[in-house]
DNA sequence: TATGAATGAGATTTCATTCAT
DNA sequence: TATGAATGAAATCTCATTCAT
């Protein structure tokens, strides 16, 4: 727990910097956001900023890292219970969606506002290292053969589009759950059809 | 055909500005890209830039407008032959994908690098005005009732994710065609399942 | 009173910017004066300038606004005690001249160096809204009829020429007072002659 | 007479440069006016400009010099027939006003748009070398003693204000003549009063 | 005569960061 | 902790002028 030594201004400056920083980064991206503007909006000097954060990037990091840590745990889970929307993956899938909804802003920052930070490419890395592996393994097990990585990537990107929509759409948890299950109708029928066709073709 | 009066430098500066501009815009976005850097890489002064383009934005426009014009014709077509991946839409769909592959870079610029230009929001407008309408109409015809726009939007975003992958993935025309038809296996089976379920539920 | 935290340079930079700015604006006009040059002469970077003033125009405003405020009070006075150099206006007239002499530089800036700022046209507005009205009313009262505005404008411009000379000539307060009363000899005799002639002509 | 070799464009480019230059210089002053804008409005390249004029200043000079030459003849006349609005000066005075009206634009350029050219200060020089001398001599003859140059300067500036108004006001020749004679009523009565007082005071 | 590309310097303004106090 | 002045580089864009063609 961060202790808050309430200062002469009578409010928690660090919290204000975080909150305003979030808004500005979301609005203009990391590089587009101006430290001076953030500080002006909070009502402190830019000098004061550097009492709390060593550099601009660290403000961004502070907004993103708690979520990122929890996210990493999630990820290793996913790698084990492969294949999100197949088989009994439905349970896990709903968990993922709930997590994304809960941490909306952090994911927006990571996905779309991180250019210029060390978090740039987070989305790409997640797709390539986590989701791709997970999907590839799961599909190849079912097809009993190799599967074209390009096809896997496409399926992953479609899945990611769902996630993205849950992040940016302002859905309640209930709505999200409802939409997710409707989409499962779609994929529960589509996947077997695809798998069947791939099997017939022999090795891809 | 633009006539190229080869200059004292012995190369076509306008072409070089376009080419380098494309690369820089792709790498850093419109606002993030620096005219100075572009000019330095081409080997001319920033003053010289303004012999060729009235302003930074016009360089961007020159990279994007030819494609945009052709795209607009495509769009009006799509609005008439609604429902891309349903029914006999397969033909049109392949055309779209081919176009995206051919004009890869222009679409990357339009989709992801246009913030700060008059082309900003192009993707959003396309999604909301063209694809959403097309999908909504087509689905409601088949369901014979209203369909939740949130669900439509999700399906559209998934479709868009496919397009995006064709743009960013380095697929040949043949590969793209092949992948697209595989995905149709998926959706040709998934869509009827979804439509059926929506019908049973009565009004959405 | 502005407190002057003497800085590492050992002199009051804001004051220096004001003083140098005044000189440069007087010499080249607002648009012709260069911020770079002003800063170079003061010995600071142009970046430093923006610690003190938000923009170039604000430096100009700071040089001019205090005077302008006092001037506005003067003006509303004048509108009430119409007709400066007629009747008992002599008292007011001497006050005006003293004020102009005291605030010489500010009036030079306002009159002749303000193109490109929000103060542009100050002279024209003063002439047209204050002096013209004042003269027109006063003359028409004495003539007991309408007076050609073109003639009024001419008389106003002559009055303004006097003011201008007091601003640009380097007169002491005493000299100015002396000259003003000599001019009154001129106008005290000239005005009645003019008024008489206008009366005889009937309506102008 | 300048011979006009009508060119491929089918119009007299030099004349167009002069005409457009006049407008731009009047609107923005010499330094504020942009050669590129002038050329663009005329429809030629900036390079072409230098076929007709060696430098920006020469365009200005060409607009101003013919008038200036005639003006110089006028001036030497004035120096001989001293004292414009006194005695029989009335005739000369009307000539001057007519000349100013006829050459309006050139005088606007000389008076108010010449900063940055070798004509800068034309007004000041005229005032100081021609009008001042003329007035000083004439007054001292009538007063039979020395006259304070500051007073002379004031009277000159008032006269100049009249001229200025004739230049900027859009008066017809008739109107100008009419206004001038009205002002003479004023000065014909004011001057003797002033002269009388100066005489009484003995030496100034 | 006319082009139009090119220069090099200069314009105002913003940036993240530093640092003495 | 907080200030706020200061830096130095960078941003986009405009300028008058030159010059090979």
Tab-separated table of C-alpha atoms in Angstrom, chain B:
chain	number	residue	atom	x	y	z
B	1	UNK	CA	2.108	9.816	-66.535
B	2	UNK	CA	4.188	12.227	-64.563
B	3	UNK	CA	7.162	13.409	-66.579
B	4	UNK	CA	10.347	13.280	-64.650
B	5	UNK	CA	12.742	16.083	-65.455
B	6	UNK	CA	15.800	14.446	-63.999
B	7	UNK	CA	17.448	17.117	-61.930
B	8	UNK	CA	20.982	17.929	-60.961
B	9	UNK	CA	20.855	15.324	-58.244
B	10	UNK	CA	20.317	12.649	-60.830
B	11	UNK	CA	17.236	11.104	-59.262
B	12	UNK	CA	13.545	11.744	-58.978
B	13	UNK	CA	13.159	13.710	-55.780
B	14	UNK	CA	9.393	13.672	-55.708
B	15	UNK	CA	9.395	9.909	-55.993
B	16	UNK	CA	12.010	9.689	-53.264
B	17	UNK	CA	9.959	11.932	-50.988
B	18	UNK	CA	6.922	9.762	-51.570
B	19	UNK	CA	8.815	6.556	-50.941
B	20	UNK	CA	10.627	7.799	-47.842
B	21	UNK	CA	7.487	9.500	-46.618
B	22	UNK	CA	5.590	6.249	-46.909
B	23	UNK	CA	8.191	4.456	-44.843
B	24	UNK	CA	8.339	7.131	-42.155
B	25	UNK	CA	4.578	7.487	-41.893
B	26	UNK	CA	4.234	3.724	-41.613
B	27	UNK	CA	6.884	3.617	-38.938
B	28	UNK	CA	5.800	6.576	-36.791
B	29	UNK	CA	2.356	7.653	-37.922
B	30	UNK	CA	1.610	10.971	-39.553
B	31	UNK	CA	2.176	13.117	-36.514
B	32	UNK	CA	5.125	11.136	-35.261
B	33	UNK	CA	6.966	11.280	-38.560
B	34	UNK	CA	9.314	14.211	-38.998
B	35	UNK	CA	9.565	16.194	-42.199
B	36	UNK	CA	13.137	17.047	-41.343
B	37	UNK	CA	14.027	13.391	-41.088
B	38	UNK	CA	12.270	12.538	-44.327
B	39	UNK	CA	14.124	15.317	-46.113
B	40	UNK	CA	17.439	14.410	-44.563
B	41	UNK	CA	17.026	10.809	-45.666
B	42	UNK	CA	16.184	11.901	-49.183
B	43	UNK	CA	19.060	14.342	-49.135
B	44	UNK	CA	17.253	17.620	-49.690
B	45	UNK	CA	16.553	20.627	-47.507
B	46	UNK	CA	13.168	21.011	-45.887
B	47	UNK	CA	12.703	24.085	-48.019
B	48	UNK	CA	12.983	21.929	-51.121
B	49	UNK	CA	10.171	19.736	-49.850
B	50	UNK	CA	7.821	22.615	-50.338
B	51	UNK	CA	8.574	22.707	-54.034
B	52	UNK	CA	6.737	19.429	-54.287
B	53	UNK	CA	4.082	19.501	-51.628
B	54	UNK	CA	2.272	22.417	-50.105
B	55	UNK	CA	2.280	20.917	-46.645
B	56	UNK	CA	3.130	17.779	-44.748
B	57	UNK	CA	-0.407	16.524	-45.002
B	58	UNK	CA	-0.338	16.714	-48.773
B	59	UNK	CA	2.491	14.235	-48.913
B	60	UNK	CA	0.352	11.874	-46.911
B	61	UNK	CA	-2.618	12.557	-49.138
B	62	UNK	CA	-0.617	11.811	-52.258
B	63	UNK	CA	0.205	8.391	-50.852
B	64	UNK	CA	-3.340	7.562	-50.026
B	65	UNK	CA	-5.723	9.265	-52.379
B	66	UNK	CA	-5.405	7.126	-55.501
B	67	UNK	CA	-6.257	4.077	-53.451
B	68	UNK	CA	-9.036	5.901	-51.704
B	69	UNK	CA	-10.720	6.757	-54.951
B	70	UNK	CA	-10.773	3.184	-56.140
B	71	UNK	CA	-11.883	2.152	-52.678
B	72	UNK	CA	-14.930	4.351	-52.841
B	73	UNK	CA	-16.104	2.596	-55.973
B	74	UNK	CA	-15.637	-0.722	-54.243
B	75	UNK	CA	-17.651	0.446	-51.274
B	76	UNK	CA	-20.713	1.452	-53.202
B	77	UNK	CA	-20.604	-1.945	-54.855
B	78	UNK	CA	-20.495	-3.657	-51.499
B	79	UNK	CA	-23.475	-1.764	-50.202
B	80	UNK	CA	-25.518	-3.203	-53.046
B	81	UNK	CA	-24.299	-6.778	-52.897
B	82	UNK	CA	-24.792	-6.915	-49.175
B	83	UNK	CA	-23.529	-9.626	-46.897
B	84	UNK	CA	-20.036	-10.420	-47.857
B	85	UNK	CA	-19.392	-13.863	-46.653
B	86	UNK	CA	-22.909	-15.140	-46.926
B	87	UNK	CA	-24.745	-16.582	-49.892
B	88	UNK	CA	-23.066	-15.897	-53.176
B	89	UNK	CA	-20.999	-13.109	-51.673
B	90	UNK	CA	-17.955	-15.294	-52.003
B	91	UNK	CA	-17.025	-13.812	-55.316
B	92	UNK	CA	-17.087	-10.230	-54.093
B	93	UNK	CA	-15.213	-11.209	-50.974
B	94	UNK	CA	-12.291	-12.521	-52.954
B	95	UNK	CA	-12.172	-9.314	-54.910
B	96	UNK	CA	-12.035	-7.275	-51.748
B	97	UNK	CA	-9.209	-9.296	-50.338
B	98	UNK	CA	-7.251	-9.034	-53.570
B	99	UNK	CA	-7.661	-5.279	-53.532
B	100	UNK	CA	-6.504	-4.983	-49.948
B	101	UNK	CA	-3.437	-7.072	-50.675
B	102	UNK	CA	-2.567	-5.055	-53.729
B	103	UNK	CA	-2.906	-1.716	-51.911
B	104	UNK	CA	-1.453	-2.901	-48.649
B	105	UNK	CA	0.562	0.150	-47.737
B	106	UNK	CA	-2.116	2.673	-48.548
B	107	UNK	CA	-4.510	0.832	-46.278
B	108	UNK	CA	-1.988	0.618	-43.499
B	109	UNK	CA	-1.618	4.374	-43.766
B	110	UNK	CA	-5.357	4.945	-43.822
B	111	UNK	CA	-6.109	2.549	-41.003
B	112	UNK	CA	-3.315	3.138	-38.571
B	113	UNK	CA	-1.213	6.151	-39.490
B	114	UNK	CA	-3.677	8.851	-40.364
B	115	UNK	CA	-4.256	10.493	-36.986
B	116	UNK	CA	-3.751	14.205	-37.448
B	117	UNK	CA	-4.769	14.220	-41.104
B	118	UNK	CA	-8.113	14.771	-42.692
B	119	UNK	CA	-8.209	11.003	-43.252
B	120	UNK	CA	-8.307	10.259	-39.541
B	121	UNK	CA	-11.227	8.071	-38.632
B	122	UNK	CA	-11.382	6.483	-42.045
B	123	UNK	CA	-11.506	2.994	-40.574
B	124	UNK	CA	-14.191	3.902	-38.097
B	125	UNK	CA	-16.310	5.489	-40.782
B	126	UNK	CA	-15.951	2.522	-43.035
B	127	UNK	CA	-16.900	0.129	-40.296
B	128	UNK	CA	-19.813	2.185	-39.118
B	129	UNK	CA	-21.243	3.357	-42.363
B	130	UNK	CA	-20.516	0.567	-44.772
B	131	UNK	CA	-19.853	-2.721	-43.105
B	132	UNK	CA	-22.256	-2.301	-40.206
B	133	UNK	CA	-25.145	-1.412	-42.495
B	134	UNK	CA	-24.358	-4.179	-44.875
B	135	UNK	CA	-24.179	-6.806	-42.164
B	136	UNK	CA	-27.157	-5.562	-40.225
B	137	UNK	CA	-29.435	-5.662	-43.282
B	138	UNK	CA	-28.237	-9.011	-44.433
B	139	UNK	CA	-28.583	-10.646	-41.036
B	140	UNK	CA	-32.006	-9.229	-40.346
B	141	UNK	CA	-33.252	-10.512	-43.674
B	142	UNK	CA	-32.170	-14.010	-42.800
B	143	UNK	CA	-33.347	-13.925	-39.227
B	144	UNK	CA	-36.566	-12.238	-40.237
B	145	UNK	CA	-36.332	-9.930	-37.240
B	146	UNK	CA	-34.166	-7.343	-35.589
B	147	UNK	CA	-30.627	-8.223	-34.575
B	148	UNK	CA	-28.658	-6.755	-31.676
B	149	UNK	CA	-26.312	-4.124	-33.159
B	150	UNK	CA	-23.673	-5.066	-30.614
B	151	UNK	CA	-23.586	-8.566	-32.080
B	152	UNK	CA	-23.394	-7.165	-35.582
B	153	UNK	CA	-20.545	-4.933	-34.590
B	154	UNK	CA	-18.659	-7.876	-33.180
B	155	UNK	CA	-19.044	-9.837	-36.385
B	156	UNK	CA	-17.948	-6.814	-38.379
B	157	UNK	CA	-14.880	-6.379	-36.250
B	158	UNK	CA	-13.991	-9.999	-36.836
B	159	UNK	CA	-14.349	-9.504	-40.547
B	160	UNK	CA	-12.201	-6.425	-40.300
B	161	UNK	CA	-9.597	-8.422	-38.434
B	162	UNK	CA	-9.403	-10.706	-41.439
B	163	UNK	CA	-8.911	-7.760	-43.724
B	164	UNK	CA	-6.294	-6.358	-41.447
B	165	UNK	CA	-4.393	-9.582	-41.483
B	166	UNK	CA	-4.398	-9.642	-45.248
B	167	UNK	CA	-3.046	-6.135	-45.210
B	168	UNK	CA	-0.310	-6.712	-42.685
B	169	UNK	CA	0.503	-10.332	-43.426
B	170	UNK	CA	2.723	-10.631	-46.432
B	171	UNK	CA	0.491	-12.946	-48.360
B	172	UNK	CA	0.629	-13.484	-52.060
B	173	UNK	CA	-2.642	-13.228	-53.947
B	174	UNK	CA	-2.853	-17.018	-54.117
B	175	UNK	CA	-2.234	-17.497	-50.439
B	176	UNK	CA	-4.853	-14.903	-49.646
B	177	UNK	CA	-7.384	-16.597	-51.882
B	178	UNK	CA	-6.644	-19.929	-50.286
B	179	UNK	CA	-6.968	-18.619	-46.745
B	180	UNK	CA	-10.145	-16.786	-47.542
B	181	UNK	CA	-11.840	-19.882	-48.860
B	182	UNK	CA	-10.794	-21.839	-45.781
B	183	UNK	CA	-12.342	-19.184	-43.597
B	184	UNK	CA	-15.504	-19.507	-45.609
B	185	UNK	CA	-15.762	-23.107	-44.531
B	186	UNK	CA	-15.829	-21.777	-41.024
B	187	UNK	CA	-18.362	-19.050	-41.563
B	188	UNK	CA	-20.543	-21.021	-43.975
B	189	UNK	CA	-21.192	-23.390	-41.179
B	190	UNK	CA	-21.167	-20.948	-38.296
B	191	UNK	CA	-23.531	-18.376	-39.728
B	192	UNK	CA	-26.507	-20.677	-40.232
B	193	UNK	CA	-26.073	-21.947	-36.709
B	194	UNK	CA	-26.122	-18.420	-35.369
B	195	UNK	CA	-29.064	-17.424	-37.524
B	196	UNK	CA	-30.995	-20.452	-36.414
B	197	UNK	CA	-30.481	-19.678	-32.769
B	198	UNK	CA	-31.488	-16.061	-33.260
B	199	UNK	CA	-34.661	-17.158	-35.022
B	200	UNK	CA	-35.653	-19.428	-32.143
B	201	UNK	CA	-35.199	-16.620	-29.639
B	202	UNK	CA	-37.768	-14.567	-31.480
B	203	UNK	CA	-37.047	-10.886	-31.374
B	204	UNK	CA	-33.601	-10.118	-30.191
